[in-house]
Amino acid sequence: MKPVTAVACANIALAKYWGKAEIGRNLPAVPSLSLTLDALRTRTTVTPDPALDEDVVTLDGRVARDKEARRVVGMLDTLRARAGVTARARVESANAFPTAAGLASSASGFAALALAGSRAYGLALSEGELSSLARAASVSAGRSIFGGWVVLPARAEQAEPLAPSGHFPVAMVVALTRAGEKPVGSTEGMIRTASNSPYYPAWVEHAPRLFERIKRGVLEKNLEAMGPAVESSALWMHASMFAADPPIVYFSPVTIAVMERVRELRAAGVQAYFTMDAGPHVKVLTQSESVDAVADALRAVPGVLDVIRSGPGPAAFVEPGGAT
Ligand code: DP6
């Protein structure tokens, strides 16, 4: 056992996952496809320490809340059982972007934890096994083990790489539209949607079609062909939430304004397509040559707090030297 530091990048789904096929095993009800993002990183150090009575988890320098710590401890328990050890650990995790605001911090966080934790406890897991471990904690985290374009089939235990980060010259611009944390977490939001939204069965039935269109577009390197399906995937997912009881609405007025600006950019000949997750921020997929123009246009939308631009990112990796 030794301290290990790992880095993982967040991923943004272009074909969305929303809903579980099995809640207990945390398997996705629909196939998803994502792009791993270079600029949104989590760095996590796991230090096993036999002197500790319990795991100590800090996130961005503060002690983790109970709910956050439970999922971390759950993953560490799985690793300890596999490694046949009992030592508790110190986990220190830091994000290079705002957490819990729909920027998929749980994805990069659990991917980094799976890699750092498994190595710290002396396990040499394959990428597929790491993806399965991360997915069990948070489905989208299963995709952050891999770099570039990644697929997670419906009901799958592990994600699969689709194409490497250099496959296709695209970039993403994230427009931050509201400070602070989201009111309803994604797990709670999707369980509520599945339990009572009359549109949820339609989402599960039709989402795979969009996934196939997006996957074909990626493989053919054709942004124009996949872009409308990317926007539909986000809008269909949010439509299923609007119809939940009580309704789940992550949109802010600025969200709508940014989407409108993206449509104007397209009308002016720029290839740009929005997506949105369980938060009010808007992520815009574009050609890498247009990233500055798109970032400037989104920054100028009244109410946009900041923009982050990113290219495709690498697979999760262990930091040279291991420990902090
Ligand atoms: C809207 O992976 O956070 O970002 O498995 O319950 O932890 P849990 O959910 P999570 O959901 C992510 C939902 C999404 C879409 C996506 O990333 O595919």
Short mmCIF file of C-alpha atoms and ligand atoms in Angstrom, two decimals:
data_model
loop_
_atom_site.label_atom_id
_atom_site.label_comp_id
_atom_site.label_asym_id
_atom_site.label_seq_id
_atom_site.Cartn_x
_atom_site.Cartn_y
_atom_site.Cartn_z
CA MET A 1 0.00 0.00 0.00
CA LYS A 2 1.23 3.48 -0.87
CA PRO A 3 -0.10 6.99 -1.57
CA VAL A 4 -1.14 7.37 -5.21
CA THR A 5 -2.32 10.47 -7.07
CA ALA A 6 -4.44 10.14 -10.20
CA VAL A 7 -5.93 12.68 -12.58
CA ALA A 8 -9.15 12.23 -14.55
CA CYS A 9 -10.98 14.60 -16.87
CA ALA A 10 -14.70 15.30 -16.83
CA ASN A 11 -16.73 14.18 -19.80
CA ILE A 12 -19.75 15.77 -21.40
CA ALA A 13 -22.35 13.45 -22.86
CA LEU A 14 -23.47 14.29 -26.39
CA ALA A 15 -25.93 11.38 -26.31
CA LYS A 16 -27.28 11.60 -22.76
CA TYR A 17 -27.65 9.00 -20.06
CA TRP A 18 -30.71 9.68 -17.89
CA GLY A 19 -32.34 6.84 -15.97
CA LYS A 20 -31.24 3.54 -14.52
CA ALA A 21 -32.06 0.08 -15.81
CA GLU A 22 -31.28 -1.26 -12.34
CA ILE A 23 -30.97 1.14 -9.44
CA GLY A 24 -29.16 -1.33 -7.16
CA ARG A 25 -26.45 -2.14 -9.69
CA ASN A 26 -26.38 1.40 -11.13
CA LEU A 27 -26.74 0.32 -14.76
CA PRO A 28 -27.86 2.88 -17.37
CA ALA A 29 -31.24 2.53 -19.09
CA VAL A 30 -30.07 4.18 -22.33
CA PRO A 31 -26.82 4.19 -24.30
CA SER A 32 -24.65 7.31 -23.98
CA LEU A 33 -21.73 8.81 -25.87
CA SER A 34 -19.36 11.40 -24.44
CA LEU A 35 -16.33 13.53 -25.10
CA THR A 36 -13.67 13.67 -22.38
CA LEU A 37 -12.55 17.26 -21.76
CA ASP A 38 -8.97 18.30 -21.23
CA ALA A 39 -9.68 21.51 -19.27
CA LEU A 40 -11.96 19.99 -16.61
CA ARG A 41 -9.74 17.89 -14.37
CA THR A 42 -9.92 16.30 -10.95
CA ARG A 43 -6.77 15.34 -9.10
CA THR A 44 -7.19 12.80 -6.30
CA THR A 45 -4.70 11.36 -3.82
CA VAL A 46 -5.48 8.22 -1.85
CA THR A 47 -3.24 7.46 1.14
CA PRO A 48 -4.00 4.19 2.96
CA ASP A 49 -3.16 4.54 6.65
CA PRO A 50 -3.58 1.64 9.12
CA ALA A 51 -3.64 4.17 11.99
CA LEU A 52 -6.99 5.66 10.83
CA ASP A 53 -10.29 4.51 12.40
CA GLU A 54 -12.28 5.67 9.41
CA ASP A 55 -11.76 7.08 5.92
CA VAL A 56 -11.12 10.83 5.85
CA VAL A 57 -12.38 12.53 2.70
CA THR A 58 -11.64 16.13 1.73
CA LEU A 59 -13.00 17.76 -1.42
CA ASP A 60 -11.44 21.04 -2.55
CA GLY A 61 -9.93 21.44 0.92
CA ARG A 62 -13.15 20.97 2.95
CA VAL A 63 -14.34 17.85 4.76
CA ALA A 64 -16.81 15.98 2.54
CA ARG A 65 -20.47 16.02 3.53
CA ASP A 66 -21.99 12.69 4.66
CA LYS A 67 -23.73 12.01 1.36
CA GLU A 68 -20.56 12.71 -0.65
CA ALA A 69 -18.36 10.67 1.68
CA ARG A 70 -20.71 7.66 1.55
CA ARG A 71 -20.12 7.03 -2.15
CA VAL A 72 -16.37 7.48 -1.72
CA VAL A 73 -16.25 5.07 1.22
CA GLY A 74 -18.42 2.64 -0.76
CA MET A 75 -15.83 2.52 -3.53
CA LEU A 76 -12.95 2.18 -1.05
CA ASP A 77 -14.80 -0.72 0.67
CA THR A 78 -15.10 -2.49 -2.70
CA LEU A 79 -11.37 -2.01 -3.31
CA ARG A 80 -10.41 -3.19 0.18
CA ALA A 81 -12.55 -6.30 -0.19
CA ARG A 82 -10.89 -7.10 -3.53
CA ALA A 83 -7.40 -6.43 -2.20
CA GLY A 84 -8.03 -8.29 1.06
CA VAL A 85 -6.91 -5.36 3.23
CA THR A 86 -8.65 -3.34 5.95
CA ALA A 87 -6.61 -0.12 6.25
CA ARG A 88 -8.69 3.05 5.97
CA ALA A 89 -7.48 5.90 3.78
CA ARG A 90 -7.16 9.63 3.47
CA VAL A 91 -8.70 10.87 0.22
CA GLU A 92 -7.92 14.37 -0.99
CA SER A 93 -9.64 15.46 -4.17
CA ALA A 94 -9.46 18.83 -5.94
CA ASN A 95 -11.29 20.02 -9.03
CA ALA A 96 -9.99 22.52 -11.53
CA PHE A 97 -13.58 23.74 -12.11
CA PRO A 98 -16.76 24.62 -10.16
CA THR A 99 -18.24 21.52 -8.48
CA ALA A 100 -21.84 20.34 -8.26
CA ALA A 101 -23.05 22.84 -10.81
CA GLY A 102 -23.78 20.39 -13.59
CA LEU A 103 -20.18 20.28 -14.71
CA ALA A 104 -19.91 16.54 -14.19
CA SER A 105 -17.48 16.80 -11.28
CA SER A 106 -18.67 13.43 -9.99
CA ALA A 107 -17.57 11.84 -13.28
CA SER A 108 -13.95 12.98 -13.09
CA GLY A 109 -13.94 12.58 -9.31
CA PHE A 110 -14.98 8.92 -9.21
CA ALA A 111 -12.78 8.06 -12.21
CA ALA A 112 -9.74 9.58 -10.47
CA LEU A 113 -10.71 7.83 -7.22
CA ALA A 114 -11.07 4.45 -8.93
CA LEU A 115 -7.60 4.74 -10.44
CA ALA A 116 -5.80 6.23 -7.41
CA GLY A 117 -7.62 3.98 -4.93
CA SER A 118 -7.03 0.74 -6.82
CA ARG A 119 -3.31 1.46 -7.19
CA ALA A 120 -2.99 2.63 -3.59
CA TYR A 121 -4.42 -0.71 -2.41
CA GLY A 122 -2.07 -2.62 -4.70
CA LEU A 123 -4.62 -3.69 -7.33
CA ALA A 124 -3.71 -3.63 -11.04
CA LEU A 125 -7.13 -3.27 -12.68
CA SER A 126 -7.70 -3.05 -16.44
CA GLU A 127 -9.31 0.08 -17.92
CA GLY A 128 -12.54 -1.89 -18.31
CA GLU A 129 -12.49 -2.93 -14.64
CA LEU A 130 -11.75 0.65 -13.57
CA SER A 131 -14.63 1.87 -15.74
CA SER A 132 -16.97 -0.65 -14.10
CA LEU A 133 -15.82 0.41 -10.62
CA ALA A 134 -16.30 4.12 -11.43
CA ARG A 135 -19.68 3.42 -13.10
CA ALA A 136 -20.93 1.65 -9.98
CA ALA A 137 -20.35 4.90 -8.04
CA SER A 138 -21.71 7.24 -10.73
CA VAL A 139 -22.66 6.05 -14.21
CA SER A 140 -21.09 8.97 -16.08
CA ALA A 141 -17.79 8.34 -14.23
CA GLY A 142 -17.43 5.05 -16.09
CA ARG A 143 -16.82 7.12 -19.24
CA SER A 144 -14.10 9.35 -17.69
CA ILE A 145 -11.64 6.45 -17.43
CA PHE A 146 -11.15 6.78 -21.19
CA GLY A 147 -9.94 9.73 -23.25
CA GLY A 148 -11.53 11.18 -26.38
CA TRP A 149 -14.87 9.81 -27.60
CA VAL A 150 -16.43 7.18 -25.35
CA VAL A 151 -19.52 4.98 -25.50
CA LEU A 152 -21.47 3.38 -22.65
CA PRO A 153 -24.11 0.97 -24.00
CA ALA A 154 -27.47 0.54 -22.26
CA ARG A 155 -27.24 -1.83 -19.26
CA ALA A 156 -23.45 -2.04 -19.71
CA GLU A 157 -21.08 -2.50 -16.78
CA GLN A 158 -18.22 -0.68 -18.47
CA ALA A 159 -17.69 2.06 -21.04
CA GLU A 160 -15.69 1.53 -24.24
CA PRO A 161 -13.41 3.89 -26.14
CA LEU A 162 -14.91 4.87 -29.51
CA ALA A 163 -12.23 7.13 -30.97
CA PRO A 164 -9.10 8.83 -29.59
CA SER A 165 -8.97 12.49 -28.60
CA GLY A 166 -7.22 13.51 -31.83
CA HIS A 167 -9.80 11.77 -34.04
CA PHE A 168 -11.60 14.91 -35.07
CA PRO A 169 -10.73 18.62 -34.52
CA VAL A 170 -13.51 19.74 -32.20
CA ALA A 171 -13.65 21.81 -29.03
CA MET A 172 -16.18 22.57 -26.36
CA VAL A 173 -17.06 25.91 -24.82
CA VAL A 174 -18.79 25.82 -21.44
CA ALA A 175 -20.87 28.90 -20.62
CA LEU A 176 -21.36 29.23 -16.86
CA THR A 177 -24.74 30.77 -16.22
CA ARG A 178 -25.20 30.62 -12.47
CA ALA A 179 -23.01 30.41 -9.40
CA GLY A 180 -23.67 27.89 -6.62
CA GLU A 181 -24.82 24.33 -6.44
CA LYS A 182 -27.78 22.77 -8.21
CA PRO A 183 -30.97 22.19 -6.19
CA VAL A 184 -31.61 18.59 -7.36
CA GLY A 185 -28.72 16.17 -7.90
CA SER A 186 -28.67 14.02 -11.03
CA THR A 187 -29.27 10.72 -9.19
CA GLU A 188 -32.33 12.07 -7.40
CA GLY A 189 -33.53 13.84 -10.56
CA MET A 190 -33.40 10.79 -12.77
CA ILE A 191 -35.00 8.49 -10.18
CA ARG A 192 -37.89 10.95 -9.82
CA THR A 193 -38.21 11.26 -13.61
CA ALA A 194 -38.31 7.49 -14.04
CA SER A 195 -40.79 7.05 -11.21
CA ASN A 196 -43.50 9.44 -12.38
CA SER A 197 -42.80 11.35 -15.62
CA PRO A 198 -45.21 10.19 -18.35
CA TYR A 199 -42.49 11.13 -20.87
CA TYR A 200 -39.81 8.89 -19.36
CA PRO A 201 -40.84 5.70 -21.22
CA ALA A 202 -40.75 7.69 -24.48
CA TRP A 203 -37.26 8.95 -23.62
CA VAL A 204 -35.98 5.40 -23.00
CA GLU A 205 -37.62 4.17 -26.21
CA HIS A 206 -36.31 6.95 -28.49
CA ALA A 207 -32.92 7.92 -26.99
CA PRO A 208 -31.09 5.00 -28.71
CA ARG A 209 -31.95 6.45 -32.14
CA LEU A 210 -30.23 9.72 -31.30
CA PHE A 211 -27.28 7.80 -29.87
CA GLU A 212 -26.88 5.93 -33.19
CA ARG A 213 -26.97 9.17 -35.21
CA ILE A 214 -24.40 10.79 -32.95
CA LYS A 215 -22.14 7.74 -33.01
CA ARG A 216 -22.25 7.65 -36.82
CA GLY A 217 -21.45 11.36 -36.96
CA VAL A 218 -18.42 10.89 -34.70
CA LEU A 219 -17.11 7.93 -36.69
CA GLU A 220 -17.60 9.86 -39.95
CA LYS A 221 -16.10 13.02 -38.38
CA ASN A 222 -19.21 14.91 -39.46
CA LEU A 223 -20.20 17.56 -36.91
CA GLU A 224 -23.01 18.91 -39.08
CA ALA A 225 -24.63 15.47 -39.29
CA MET A 226 -24.51 14.78 -35.56
CA GLY A 227 -25.11 18.32 -34.21
CA PRO A 228 -28.93 18.38 -34.39
CA ALA A 229 -29.10 14.96 -32.67
CA VAL A 230 -26.78 16.26 -29.92
CA GLU A 231 -29.19 19.14 -29.22
CA SER A 232 -32.21 16.82 -29.37
CA SER A 233 -30.64 14.40 -26.89
CA ALA A 234 -30.34 17.18 -24.30
CA LEU A 235 -33.79 18.62 -25.04
CA TRP A 236 -35.57 15.25 -24.98
CA MET A 237 -33.86 14.43 -21.67
CA HIS A 238 -34.94 17.76 -20.17
CA ALA A 239 -38.47 17.31 -21.55
CA SER A 240 -38.73 14.07 -19.57
CA MET A 241 -37.75 15.99 -16.41
CA PHE A 242 -40.20 18.86 -17.01
CA ALA A 243 -42.98 16.28 -16.86
CA ALA A 244 -41.84 14.82 -13.52
CA ASP A 245 -43.81 15.52 -10.34
CA PRO A 246 -42.58 17.78 -8.83
CA PRO A 247 -41.05 19.08 -12.09
CA ILE A 248 -37.29 19.32 -12.49
CA VAL A 249 -36.20 22.45 -14.31
CA TYR A 250 -32.46 23.13 -14.57
CA PHE A 251 -32.84 25.96 -17.10
CA SER A 252 -32.17 29.55 -16.10
CA PRO A 253 -33.13 32.53 -18.28
CA VAL A 254 -29.46 32.79 -19.28
CA THR A 255 -29.50 29.13 -20.39
CA ILE A 256 -32.17 29.98 -22.95
CA ALA A 257 -30.30 33.11 -24.06
CA VAL A 258 -27.13 31.08 -24.67
CA MET A 259 -29.06 28.49 -26.71
CA GLU A 260 -30.50 31.31 -28.79
CA ARG A 261 -27.00 32.72 -29.37
CA VAL A 262 -25.86 29.28 -30.58
CA ARG A 263 -28.69 29.22 -33.13
CA GLU A 264 -27.63 32.69 -34.31
CA LEU A 265 -24.03 31.55 -34.66
CA ARG A 266 -25.22 28.67 -36.83
CA ALA A 267 -27.29 31.01 -38.96
CA ALA A 268 -24.08 33.01 -39.47
CA GLY A 269 -22.28 29.89 -40.70
CA VAL A 270 -20.47 28.71 -37.54
CA GLN A 271 -20.90 25.03 -36.70
CA ALA A 272 -21.94 25.11 -33.06
CA TYR A 273 -24.35 22.83 -31.15
CA PHE A 274 -25.44 23.05 -27.52
CA THR A 275 -25.93 20.46 -24.85
CA MET A 276 -26.91 20.77 -21.19
CA ASP A 277 -26.74 18.50 -18.16
CA ALA A 278 -28.24 18.52 -14.68
CA GLY A 279 -27.50 22.20 -14.20
CA PRO A 280 -28.07 25.56 -15.91
CA HIS A 281 -24.76 25.79 -17.77
CA VAL A 282 -24.59 25.31 -21.52
CA LYS A 283 -21.86 23.35 -23.28
CA VAL A 284 -21.29 24.10 -26.95
CA LEU A 285 -19.59 21.70 -29.32
CA THR A 286 -17.83 23.35 -32.24
CA GLN A 287 -14.93 22.95 -34.67
CA SER A 288 -11.61 23.69 -32.98
CA GLU A 289 -10.94 26.53 -35.46
CA SER A 290 -14.15 28.28 -34.25
CA VAL A 291 -13.54 27.94 -30.52
CA ASP A 292 -12.42 31.54 -29.94
CA ALA A 293 -15.30 33.02 -31.95
CA VAL A 294 -17.81 30.86 -30.07
CA ALA A 295 -16.24 31.68 -26.68
CA ASP A 296 -16.35 35.44 -27.44
CA ALA A 297 -19.97 35.23 -28.59
CA LEU A 298 -21.09 33.32 -25.49
CA ARG A 299 -19.16 35.57 -23.12
CA ALA A 300 -21.06 38.54 -24.58
CA VAL A 301 -24.47 37.04 -23.70
CA PRO A 302 -25.85 39.09 -20.76
CA GLY A 303 -25.77 36.98 -17.60
CA VAL A 304 -22.99 34.62 -18.67
CA LEU A 305 -20.54 34.58 -15.75
CA ASP A 306 -17.59 32.97 -17.47
CA VAL A 307 -16.65 30.65 -20.29
CA ILE A 308 -14.30 27.68 -20.23
CA ARG A 309 -12.90 26.33 -23.47
CA SER A 310 -11.57 22.85 -23.82
CA GLY A 311 -10.30 20.39 -26.35
CA PRO A 312 -10.72 16.62 -26.10
CA GLY A 313 -8.90 15.18 -23.10
CA PRO A 314 -6.80 12.13 -22.22
CA ALA A 315 -7.66 8.95 -20.36
CA ALA A 316 -7.33 8.96 -16.56
CA PHE A 317 -3.68 8.61 -15.52
CA VAL A 318 -1.49 8.16 -12.47
CA GLU A 319 0.67 11.18 -11.78
CA PRO A 320 4.37 10.50 -12.11
CA GLY A 321 5.79 10.13 -8.61
CA GLY A 322 2.43 8.86 -7.38
CA ALA A 323 2.00 10.78 -4.14
CA THR A 324 1.42 14.48 -3.57
C1 DP6 B 1 -27.24 14.64 -17.19
O1 DP6 B 1 -23.72 9.89 -13.75
O2 DP6 B 1 -24.26 11.86 -12.26
O3 DP6 B 1 -24.91 14.34 -16.82
O4 DP6 B 1 -25.20 7.46 -11.95
O5 DP6 B 1 -26.79 8.60 -10.46
O6 DP6 B 1 -24.36 9.20 -10.34
P1 DP6 B 1 -25.50 8.71 -11.21
O7 DP6 B 1 -25.76 9.85 -12.29
P2 DP6 B 1 -24.74 10.74 -13.11
O8 DP6 B 1 -25.73 11.31 -14.23
C2 DP6 B 1 -25.27 12.10 -15.28
C3 DP6 B 1 -26.42 12.62 -16.07
C4 DP6 B 1 -26.09 13.65 -17.13
C5 DP6 B 1 -25.98 12.99 -18.50
C6 DP6 B 1 -24.73 12.20 -18.78
O9 DP6 B 1 -23.65 12.52 -18.26
O10 DP6 B 1 -24.84 11.25 -19.58
#
